[in-house]
PDB file of C-alpha atoms and ligand atoms in Angstrom:
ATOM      1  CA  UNK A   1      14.674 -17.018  -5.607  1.00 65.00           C
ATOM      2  CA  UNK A   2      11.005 -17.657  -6.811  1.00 70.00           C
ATOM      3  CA  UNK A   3      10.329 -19.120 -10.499  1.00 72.00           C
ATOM      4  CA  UNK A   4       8.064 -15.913 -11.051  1.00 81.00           C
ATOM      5  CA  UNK A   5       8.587 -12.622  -8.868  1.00 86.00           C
ATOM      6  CA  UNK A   6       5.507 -11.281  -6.759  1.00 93.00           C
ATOM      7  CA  UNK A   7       4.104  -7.981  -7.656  1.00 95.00           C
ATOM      8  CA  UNK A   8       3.767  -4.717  -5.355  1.00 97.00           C
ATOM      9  CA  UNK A   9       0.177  -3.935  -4.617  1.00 98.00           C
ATOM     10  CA  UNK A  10      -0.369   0.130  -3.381  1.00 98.00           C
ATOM     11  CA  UNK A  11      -3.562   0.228  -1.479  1.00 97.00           C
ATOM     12  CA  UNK A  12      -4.482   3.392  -0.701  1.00 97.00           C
ATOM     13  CA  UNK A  13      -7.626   5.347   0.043  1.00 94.00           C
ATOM     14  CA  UNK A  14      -8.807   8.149   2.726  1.00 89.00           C
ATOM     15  CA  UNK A  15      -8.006   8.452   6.490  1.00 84.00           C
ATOM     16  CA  UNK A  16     -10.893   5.844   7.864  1.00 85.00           C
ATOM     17  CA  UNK A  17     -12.015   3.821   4.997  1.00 89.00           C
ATOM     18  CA  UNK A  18     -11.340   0.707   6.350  1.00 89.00           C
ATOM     19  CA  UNK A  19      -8.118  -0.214   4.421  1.00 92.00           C
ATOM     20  CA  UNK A  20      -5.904  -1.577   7.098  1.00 90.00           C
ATOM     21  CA  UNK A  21      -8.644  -4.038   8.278  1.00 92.00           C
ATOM     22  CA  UNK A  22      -8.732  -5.273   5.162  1.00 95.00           C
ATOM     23  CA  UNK A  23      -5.702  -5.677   4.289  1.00 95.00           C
ATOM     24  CA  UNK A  24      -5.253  -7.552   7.970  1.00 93.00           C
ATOM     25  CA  UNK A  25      -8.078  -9.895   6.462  1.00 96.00           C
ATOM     26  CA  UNK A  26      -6.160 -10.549   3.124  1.00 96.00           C
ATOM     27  CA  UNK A  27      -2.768 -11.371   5.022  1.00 96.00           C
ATOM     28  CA  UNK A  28      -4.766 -13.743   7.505  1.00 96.00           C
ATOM     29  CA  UNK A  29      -6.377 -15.570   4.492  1.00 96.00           C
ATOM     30  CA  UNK A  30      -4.180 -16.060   1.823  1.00 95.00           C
ATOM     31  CA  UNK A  31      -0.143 -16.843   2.208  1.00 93.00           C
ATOM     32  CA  UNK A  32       0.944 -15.274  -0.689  1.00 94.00           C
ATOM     33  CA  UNK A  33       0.795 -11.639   0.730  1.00 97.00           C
ATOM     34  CA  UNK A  34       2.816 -10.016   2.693  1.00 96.00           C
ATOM     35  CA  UNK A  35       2.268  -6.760   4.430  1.00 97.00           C
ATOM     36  CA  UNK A  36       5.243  -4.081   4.470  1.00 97.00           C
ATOM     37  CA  UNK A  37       5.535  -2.190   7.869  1.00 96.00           C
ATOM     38  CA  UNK A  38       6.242   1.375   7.057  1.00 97.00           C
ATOM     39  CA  UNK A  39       8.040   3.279   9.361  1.00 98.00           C
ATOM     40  CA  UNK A  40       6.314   6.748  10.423  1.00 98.00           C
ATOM     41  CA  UNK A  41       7.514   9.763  12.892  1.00 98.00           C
ATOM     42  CA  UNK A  42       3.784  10.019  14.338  1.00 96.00           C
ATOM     43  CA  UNK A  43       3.370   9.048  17.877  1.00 95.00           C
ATOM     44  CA  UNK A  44       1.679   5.462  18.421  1.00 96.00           C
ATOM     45  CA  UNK A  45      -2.030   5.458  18.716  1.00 91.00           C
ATOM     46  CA  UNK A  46      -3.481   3.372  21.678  1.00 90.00           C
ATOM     47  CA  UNK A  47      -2.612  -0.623  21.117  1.00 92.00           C
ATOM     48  CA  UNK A  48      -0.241  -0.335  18.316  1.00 94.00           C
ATOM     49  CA  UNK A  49       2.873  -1.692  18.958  1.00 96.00           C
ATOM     50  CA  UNK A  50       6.208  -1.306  17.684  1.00 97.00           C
ATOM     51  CA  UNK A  51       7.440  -3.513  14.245  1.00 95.00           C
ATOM     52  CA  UNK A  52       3.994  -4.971  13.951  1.00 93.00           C
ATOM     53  CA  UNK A  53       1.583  -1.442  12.354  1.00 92.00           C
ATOM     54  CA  UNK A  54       4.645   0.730  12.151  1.00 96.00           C
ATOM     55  CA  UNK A  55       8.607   1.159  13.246  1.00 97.00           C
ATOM     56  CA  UNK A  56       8.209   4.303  15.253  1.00 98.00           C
ATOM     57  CA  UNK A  57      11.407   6.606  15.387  1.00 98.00           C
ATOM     58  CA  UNK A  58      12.404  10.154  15.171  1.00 98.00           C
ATOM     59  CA  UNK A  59      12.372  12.908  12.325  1.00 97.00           C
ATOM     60  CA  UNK A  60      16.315  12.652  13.038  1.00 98.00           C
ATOM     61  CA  UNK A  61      16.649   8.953  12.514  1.00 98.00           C
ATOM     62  CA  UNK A  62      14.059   9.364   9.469  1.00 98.00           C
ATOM     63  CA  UNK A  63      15.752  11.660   7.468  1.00 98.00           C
ATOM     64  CA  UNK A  64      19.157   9.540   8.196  1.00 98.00           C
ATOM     65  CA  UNK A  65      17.560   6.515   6.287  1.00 98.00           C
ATOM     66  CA  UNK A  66      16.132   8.613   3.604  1.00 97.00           C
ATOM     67  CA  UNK A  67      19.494  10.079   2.714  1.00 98.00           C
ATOM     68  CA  UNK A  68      21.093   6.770   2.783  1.00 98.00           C
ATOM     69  CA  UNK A  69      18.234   5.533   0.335  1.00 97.00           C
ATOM     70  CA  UNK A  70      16.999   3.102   2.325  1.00 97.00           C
ATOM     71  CA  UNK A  71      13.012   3.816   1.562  1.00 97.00           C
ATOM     72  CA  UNK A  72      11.046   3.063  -1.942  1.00 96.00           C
ATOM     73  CA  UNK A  73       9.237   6.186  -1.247  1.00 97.00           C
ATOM     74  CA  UNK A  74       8.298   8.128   1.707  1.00 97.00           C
ATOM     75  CA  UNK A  75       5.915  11.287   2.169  1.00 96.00           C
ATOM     76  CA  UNK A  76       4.593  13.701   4.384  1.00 94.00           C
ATOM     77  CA  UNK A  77       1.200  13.596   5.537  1.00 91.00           C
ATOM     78  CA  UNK A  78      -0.278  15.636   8.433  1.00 89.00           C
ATOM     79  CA  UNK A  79       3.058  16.516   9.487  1.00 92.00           C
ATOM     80  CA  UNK A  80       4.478  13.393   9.792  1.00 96.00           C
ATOM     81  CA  UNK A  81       6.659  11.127   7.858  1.00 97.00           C
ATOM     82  CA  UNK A  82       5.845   7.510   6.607  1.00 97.00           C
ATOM     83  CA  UNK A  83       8.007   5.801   4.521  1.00 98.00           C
ATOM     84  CA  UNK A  84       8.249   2.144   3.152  1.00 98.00           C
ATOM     85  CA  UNK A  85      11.483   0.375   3.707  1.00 97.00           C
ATOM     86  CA  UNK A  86      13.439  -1.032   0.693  1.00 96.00           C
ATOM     87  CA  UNK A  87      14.853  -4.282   1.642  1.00 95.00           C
ATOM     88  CA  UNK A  88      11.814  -6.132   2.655  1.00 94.00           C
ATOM     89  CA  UNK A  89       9.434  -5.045  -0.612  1.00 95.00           C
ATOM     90  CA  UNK A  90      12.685  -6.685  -2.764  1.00 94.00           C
ATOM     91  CA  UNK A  91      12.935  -9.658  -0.713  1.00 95.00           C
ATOM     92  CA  UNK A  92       9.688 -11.014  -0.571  1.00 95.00           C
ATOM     93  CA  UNK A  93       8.886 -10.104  -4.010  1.00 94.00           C
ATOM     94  CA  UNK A  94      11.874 -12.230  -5.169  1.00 93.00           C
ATOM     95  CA  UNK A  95      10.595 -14.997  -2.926  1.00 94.00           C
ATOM     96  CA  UNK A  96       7.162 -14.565  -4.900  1.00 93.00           C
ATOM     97  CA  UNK A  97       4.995 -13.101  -2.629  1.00 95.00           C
ATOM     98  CA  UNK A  98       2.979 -10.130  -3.798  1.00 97.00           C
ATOM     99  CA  UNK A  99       3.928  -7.644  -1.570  1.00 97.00           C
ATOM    100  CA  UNK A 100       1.017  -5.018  -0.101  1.00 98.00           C
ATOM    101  CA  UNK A 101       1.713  -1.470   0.657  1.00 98.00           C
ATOM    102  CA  UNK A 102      -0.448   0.226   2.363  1.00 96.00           C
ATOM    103  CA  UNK A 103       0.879   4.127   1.507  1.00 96.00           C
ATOM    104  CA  UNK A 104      -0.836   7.296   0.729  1.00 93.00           C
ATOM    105  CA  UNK A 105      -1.090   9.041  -2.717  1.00 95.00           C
ATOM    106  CA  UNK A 106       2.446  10.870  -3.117  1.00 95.00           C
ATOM    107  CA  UNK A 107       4.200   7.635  -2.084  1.00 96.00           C
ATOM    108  CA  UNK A 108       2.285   5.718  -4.926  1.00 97.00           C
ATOM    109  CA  UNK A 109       3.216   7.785  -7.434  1.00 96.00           C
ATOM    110  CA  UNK A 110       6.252   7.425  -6.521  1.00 96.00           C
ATOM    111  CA  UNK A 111       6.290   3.882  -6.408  1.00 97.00           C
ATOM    112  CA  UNK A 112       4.533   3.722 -10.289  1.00 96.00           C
ATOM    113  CA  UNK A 113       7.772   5.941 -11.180  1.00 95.00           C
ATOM    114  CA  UNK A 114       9.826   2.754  -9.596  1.00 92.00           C
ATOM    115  CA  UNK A 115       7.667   0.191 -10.461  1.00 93.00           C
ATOM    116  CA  UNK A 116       5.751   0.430 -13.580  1.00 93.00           C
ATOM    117  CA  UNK A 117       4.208  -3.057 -13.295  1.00 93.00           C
ATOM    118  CA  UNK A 118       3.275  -2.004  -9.391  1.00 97.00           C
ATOM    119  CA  UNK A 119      -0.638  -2.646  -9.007  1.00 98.00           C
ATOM    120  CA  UNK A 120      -2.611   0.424  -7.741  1.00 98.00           C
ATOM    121  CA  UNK A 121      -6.107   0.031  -5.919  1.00 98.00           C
ATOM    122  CA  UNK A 122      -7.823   2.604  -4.277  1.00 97.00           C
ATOM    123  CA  UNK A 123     -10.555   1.901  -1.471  1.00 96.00           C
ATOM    124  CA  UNK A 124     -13.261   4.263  -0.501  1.00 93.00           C
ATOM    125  CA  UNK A 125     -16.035   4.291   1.987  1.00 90.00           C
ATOM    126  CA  UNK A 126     -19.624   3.913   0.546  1.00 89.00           C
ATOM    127  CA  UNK A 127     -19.790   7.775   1.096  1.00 90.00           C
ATOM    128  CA  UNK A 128     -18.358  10.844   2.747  1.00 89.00           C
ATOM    129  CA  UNK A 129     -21.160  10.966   5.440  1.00 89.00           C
ATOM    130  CA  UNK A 130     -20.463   7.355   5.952  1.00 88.00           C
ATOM    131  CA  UNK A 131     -16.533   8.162   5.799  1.00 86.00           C
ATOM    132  CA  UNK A 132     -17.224  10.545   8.694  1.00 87.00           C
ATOM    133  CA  UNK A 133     -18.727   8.539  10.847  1.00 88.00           C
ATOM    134  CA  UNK A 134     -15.862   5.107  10.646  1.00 86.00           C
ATOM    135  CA  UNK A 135     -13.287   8.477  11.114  1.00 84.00           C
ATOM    136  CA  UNK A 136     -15.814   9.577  14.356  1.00 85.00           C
ATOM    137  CA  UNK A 137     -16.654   6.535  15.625  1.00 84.00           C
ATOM    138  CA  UNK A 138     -13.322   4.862  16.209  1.00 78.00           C
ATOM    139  CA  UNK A 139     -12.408   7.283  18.613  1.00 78.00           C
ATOM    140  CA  UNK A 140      -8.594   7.518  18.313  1.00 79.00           C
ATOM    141  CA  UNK A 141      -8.363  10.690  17.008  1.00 80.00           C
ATOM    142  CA  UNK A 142      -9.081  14.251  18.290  1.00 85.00           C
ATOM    143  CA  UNK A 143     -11.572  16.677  16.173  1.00 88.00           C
ATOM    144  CA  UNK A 144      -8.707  18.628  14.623  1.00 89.00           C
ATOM    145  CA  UNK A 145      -6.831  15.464  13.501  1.00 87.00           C
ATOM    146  CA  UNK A 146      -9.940  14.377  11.947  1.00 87.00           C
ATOM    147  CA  UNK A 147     -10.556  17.377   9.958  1.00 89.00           C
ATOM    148  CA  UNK A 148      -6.714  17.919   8.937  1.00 89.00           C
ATOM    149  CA  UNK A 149      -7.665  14.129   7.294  1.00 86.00           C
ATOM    150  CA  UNK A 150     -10.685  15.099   5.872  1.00 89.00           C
ATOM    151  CA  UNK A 151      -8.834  17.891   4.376  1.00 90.00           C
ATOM    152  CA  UNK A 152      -6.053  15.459   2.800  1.00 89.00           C
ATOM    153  CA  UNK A 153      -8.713  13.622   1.502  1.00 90.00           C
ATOM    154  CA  UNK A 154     -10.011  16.182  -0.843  1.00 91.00           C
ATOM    155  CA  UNK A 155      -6.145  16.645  -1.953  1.00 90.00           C
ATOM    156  CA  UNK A 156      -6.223  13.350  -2.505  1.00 92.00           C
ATOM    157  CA  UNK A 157      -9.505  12.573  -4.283  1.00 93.00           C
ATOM    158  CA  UNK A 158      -8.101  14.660  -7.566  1.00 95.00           C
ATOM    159  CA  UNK A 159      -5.360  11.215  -8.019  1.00 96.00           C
ATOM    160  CA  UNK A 160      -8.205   8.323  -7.903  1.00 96.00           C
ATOM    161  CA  UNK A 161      -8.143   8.050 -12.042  1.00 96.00           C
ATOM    162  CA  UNK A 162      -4.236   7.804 -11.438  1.00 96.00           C
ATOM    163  CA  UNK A 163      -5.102   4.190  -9.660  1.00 98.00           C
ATOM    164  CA  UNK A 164      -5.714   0.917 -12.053  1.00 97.00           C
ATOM    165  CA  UNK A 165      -8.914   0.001  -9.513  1.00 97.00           C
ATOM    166  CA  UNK A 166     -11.224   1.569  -7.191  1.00 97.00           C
ATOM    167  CA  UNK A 167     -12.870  -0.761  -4.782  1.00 96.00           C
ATOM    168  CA  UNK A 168     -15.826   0.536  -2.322  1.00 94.00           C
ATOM    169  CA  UNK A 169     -15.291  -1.375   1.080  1.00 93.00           C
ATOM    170  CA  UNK A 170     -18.909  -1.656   1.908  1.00 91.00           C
ATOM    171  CA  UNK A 171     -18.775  -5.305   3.033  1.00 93.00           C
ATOM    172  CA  UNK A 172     -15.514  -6.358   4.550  1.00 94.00           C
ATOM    173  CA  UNK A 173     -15.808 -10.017   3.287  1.00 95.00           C
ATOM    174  CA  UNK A 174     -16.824  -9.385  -0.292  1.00 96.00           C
ATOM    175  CA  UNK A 175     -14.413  -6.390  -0.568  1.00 96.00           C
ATOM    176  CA  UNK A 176     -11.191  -8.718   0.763  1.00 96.00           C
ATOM    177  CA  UNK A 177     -12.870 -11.318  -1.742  1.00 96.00           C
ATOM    178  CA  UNK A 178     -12.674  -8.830  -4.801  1.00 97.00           C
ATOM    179  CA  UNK A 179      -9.162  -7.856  -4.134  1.00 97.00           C
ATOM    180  CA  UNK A 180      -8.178 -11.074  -4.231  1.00 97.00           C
ATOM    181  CA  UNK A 181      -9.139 -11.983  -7.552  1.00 97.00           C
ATOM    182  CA  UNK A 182      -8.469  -8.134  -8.871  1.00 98.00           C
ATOM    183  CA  UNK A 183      -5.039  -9.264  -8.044  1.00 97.00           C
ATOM    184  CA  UNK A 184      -4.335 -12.662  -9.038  1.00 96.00           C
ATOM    185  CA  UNK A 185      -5.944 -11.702 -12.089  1.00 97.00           C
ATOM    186  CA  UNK A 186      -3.388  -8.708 -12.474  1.00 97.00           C
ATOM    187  CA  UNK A 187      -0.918 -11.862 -11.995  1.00 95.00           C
ATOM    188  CA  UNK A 188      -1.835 -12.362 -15.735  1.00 95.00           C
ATOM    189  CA  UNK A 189      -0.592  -9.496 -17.888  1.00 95.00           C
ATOM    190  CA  UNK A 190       2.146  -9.630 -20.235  1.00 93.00           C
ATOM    191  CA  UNK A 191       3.759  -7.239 -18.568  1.00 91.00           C
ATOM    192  CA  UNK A 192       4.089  -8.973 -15.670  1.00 92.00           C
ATOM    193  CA  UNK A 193       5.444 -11.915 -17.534  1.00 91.00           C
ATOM    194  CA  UNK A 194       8.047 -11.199 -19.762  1.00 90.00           C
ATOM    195  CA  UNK A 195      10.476 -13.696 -18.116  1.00 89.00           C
ATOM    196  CA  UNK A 196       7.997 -16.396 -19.202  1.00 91.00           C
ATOM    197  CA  UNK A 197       7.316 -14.947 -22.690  1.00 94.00           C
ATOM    198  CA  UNK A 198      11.006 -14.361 -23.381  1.00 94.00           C
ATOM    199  CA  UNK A 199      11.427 -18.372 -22.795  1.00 95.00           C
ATOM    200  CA  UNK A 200       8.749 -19.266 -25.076  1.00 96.00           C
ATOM    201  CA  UNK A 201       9.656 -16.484 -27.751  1.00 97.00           C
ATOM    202  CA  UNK A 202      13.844 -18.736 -27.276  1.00 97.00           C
ATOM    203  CA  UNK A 203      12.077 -21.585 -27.780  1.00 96.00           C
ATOM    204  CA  UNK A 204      10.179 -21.208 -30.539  1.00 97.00           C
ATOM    205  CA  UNK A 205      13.182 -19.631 -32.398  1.00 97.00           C
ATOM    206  CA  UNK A 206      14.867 -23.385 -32.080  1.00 96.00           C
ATOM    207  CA  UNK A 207      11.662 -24.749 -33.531  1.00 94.00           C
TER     208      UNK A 207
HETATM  209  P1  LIG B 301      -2.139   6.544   9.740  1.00 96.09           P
HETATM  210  O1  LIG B 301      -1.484   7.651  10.498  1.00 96.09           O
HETATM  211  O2  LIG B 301      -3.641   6.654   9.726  1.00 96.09           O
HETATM  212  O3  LIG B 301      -1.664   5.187  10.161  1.00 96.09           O
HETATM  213  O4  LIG B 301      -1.675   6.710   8.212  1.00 96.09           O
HETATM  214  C1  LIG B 301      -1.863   7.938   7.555  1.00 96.09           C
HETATM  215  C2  LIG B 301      -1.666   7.756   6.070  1.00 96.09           C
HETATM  216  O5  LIG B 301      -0.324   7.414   5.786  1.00 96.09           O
HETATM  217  C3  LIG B 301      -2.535   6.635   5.474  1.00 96.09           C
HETATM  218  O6  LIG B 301      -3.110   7.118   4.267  1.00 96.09           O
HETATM  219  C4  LIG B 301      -1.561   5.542   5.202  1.00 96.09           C
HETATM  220  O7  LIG B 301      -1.955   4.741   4.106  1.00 96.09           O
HETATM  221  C5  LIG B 301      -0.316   6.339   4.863  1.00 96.09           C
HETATM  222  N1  LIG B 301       0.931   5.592   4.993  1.00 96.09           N
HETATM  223  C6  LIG B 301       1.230   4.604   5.873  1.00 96.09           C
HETATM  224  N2  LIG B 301       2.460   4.145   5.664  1.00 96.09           N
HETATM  225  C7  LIG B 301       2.966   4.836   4.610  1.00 96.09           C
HETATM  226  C8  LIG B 301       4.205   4.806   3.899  1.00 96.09           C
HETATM  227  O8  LIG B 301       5.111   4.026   4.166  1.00 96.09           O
HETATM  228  N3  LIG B 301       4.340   5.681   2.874  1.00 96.09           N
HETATM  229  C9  LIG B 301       3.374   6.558   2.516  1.00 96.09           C
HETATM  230  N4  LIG B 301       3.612   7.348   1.477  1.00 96.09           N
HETATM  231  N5  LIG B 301       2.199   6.614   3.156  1.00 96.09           N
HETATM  232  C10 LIG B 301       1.993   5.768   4.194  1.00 96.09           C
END
C-alpha cells in the first residue's frame, strides 16, 4: 500500500467533446493515472476492442454484477448500461495512483455520494455548433444516435455547477496541460490529507 492514497477524478462532459482523447493523452504522459475501463451493454463501435475502451457483455450478465455490488456506480444512458467496476478504482488508488473515470452525470453523483473527496471536472466543446460538428464529423454514429446525445446533453447541462471544474477542450495540449495541474493541485487539500495531518496533530501533542 502507497504512503498517501490516489484520488478518483470523474471526467465527464457531452457525447463528442473530446474527453476520451484527452484523457488517452493524460494516461500516455504522466504515470500516475490510471484509466478505469467501464463495462457497457452497447454494441462496440468500429476499432474498439474488448478490455481496452470497454468490457462488452450482456444486460443479463450486467445486472448479475450490479446485484452482487460489484460496480461504484453504473447508469443508463441511451438505453444502455455503463458501469465502473469496483475492484480496480480501490486498488490503484491504494497503490497511489489517481484513478480517472471517465462516466456520465448520474454515475458522478453517485460517486460524490461514495467519495466525498472524489474530484469532479467537466469538459465542454468551445460551443454547441462546434459540439455538433466533432459529434458529425467522426462518423461513428447514425443521425438518430446523434440527436438522442444531443438530447442527453441538455439533461445534462442543468448538473455542470454540481462539478468542482469546468475545462473547455479547445486545444488538446493546453487542455491535458490544465488538468494536470487542476489535479495535482487538488492533491493539496486538507481533505485529502487527513492521514498526514492526523500525524502531525500526534506529534505535536508529544511536544
Ligand atoms: P460512449 O457510448 O460514447 O462510449 O459513452 C456514453 C456516455 O457514457 C459517455 O458520457 C461516457 O462518459 C459515459 N460512460 C462511460 N463509462 C461509464 C460508466 O462506467 N459509468 C457511467 N455512469 N457512465 C459512463
Amino acid at each position: 500500500m502507497a504512503e498517501k492514497k490516489g484520488i478518483i477524478v470523474v471526467v465527464s462532459g457531452f457525447s463528442g467533446t473530446g474527453k476520451g482523447t484527452l484523457m488517452k493523452r493524460l494516461t500516455a504522459e504522466y504515470d500516475r493515472y490510471m484509466l478505469s475501463v467501464s463495462m457497457t451493454t452497447r454494441q462496440p463501435r468500429e476499432g474498439e476492442v474488448d478490455g481496452r475502451e470497454y468490457f462488452f457483455t450482456t444486460d443479463e450478465h450486467f445486472e448479475e454484477l450490479i446485484r452482487e455490488g460489484k460496480f461504484i456506480e453504473h447508469a443508463g444512458y441511451c438505453g444502455h448500461y455503463y458501469g465502473t467496476p469496483r475492484d480496480f478504482v480501490d486498488r490503484n488508488l491504494e497503490d497511489g495512483k489517481d484513478v480517472l473515470l471517465e462516466i456520465e452525470v448520474q454515475g458522478a453523483l453517485q460517486v460524490r455520494e461514495i467519495y466525498p473527496e472524489a474530484l469532479l471536472i467537466f469538459v465542454a466543446a468551445p460551443s454547441i455548433e462546434e459540439l455538433k460538428k466533432r459529434l458529425n464529423g467522426r462518423g461513428t454514429e447514425d443521425p438518430e444516435t446523434i440527436a438522442r446525445r444531443l438530447e442527453r446533453a441538455k439533461e445534462e447541462v442543468k448538473y455542470i455547477d454540481r462539478y468542482d471544474h469546468l475545462l473547455i477542450n479547445d486545444d488538446l495540449e493546453s487542455c491535458t496541460r490544465l488538468m494536470h495541474e487542476i489535479i495535482q493541485s487538488a492533491h493539496t487539500a486538507p481533505a485529502r490529507n487527513t492521514g498526514f495531518i492526523q500525524t502531525i496533530r500526534e506529534d505535536l501533542e508529544r511536544e
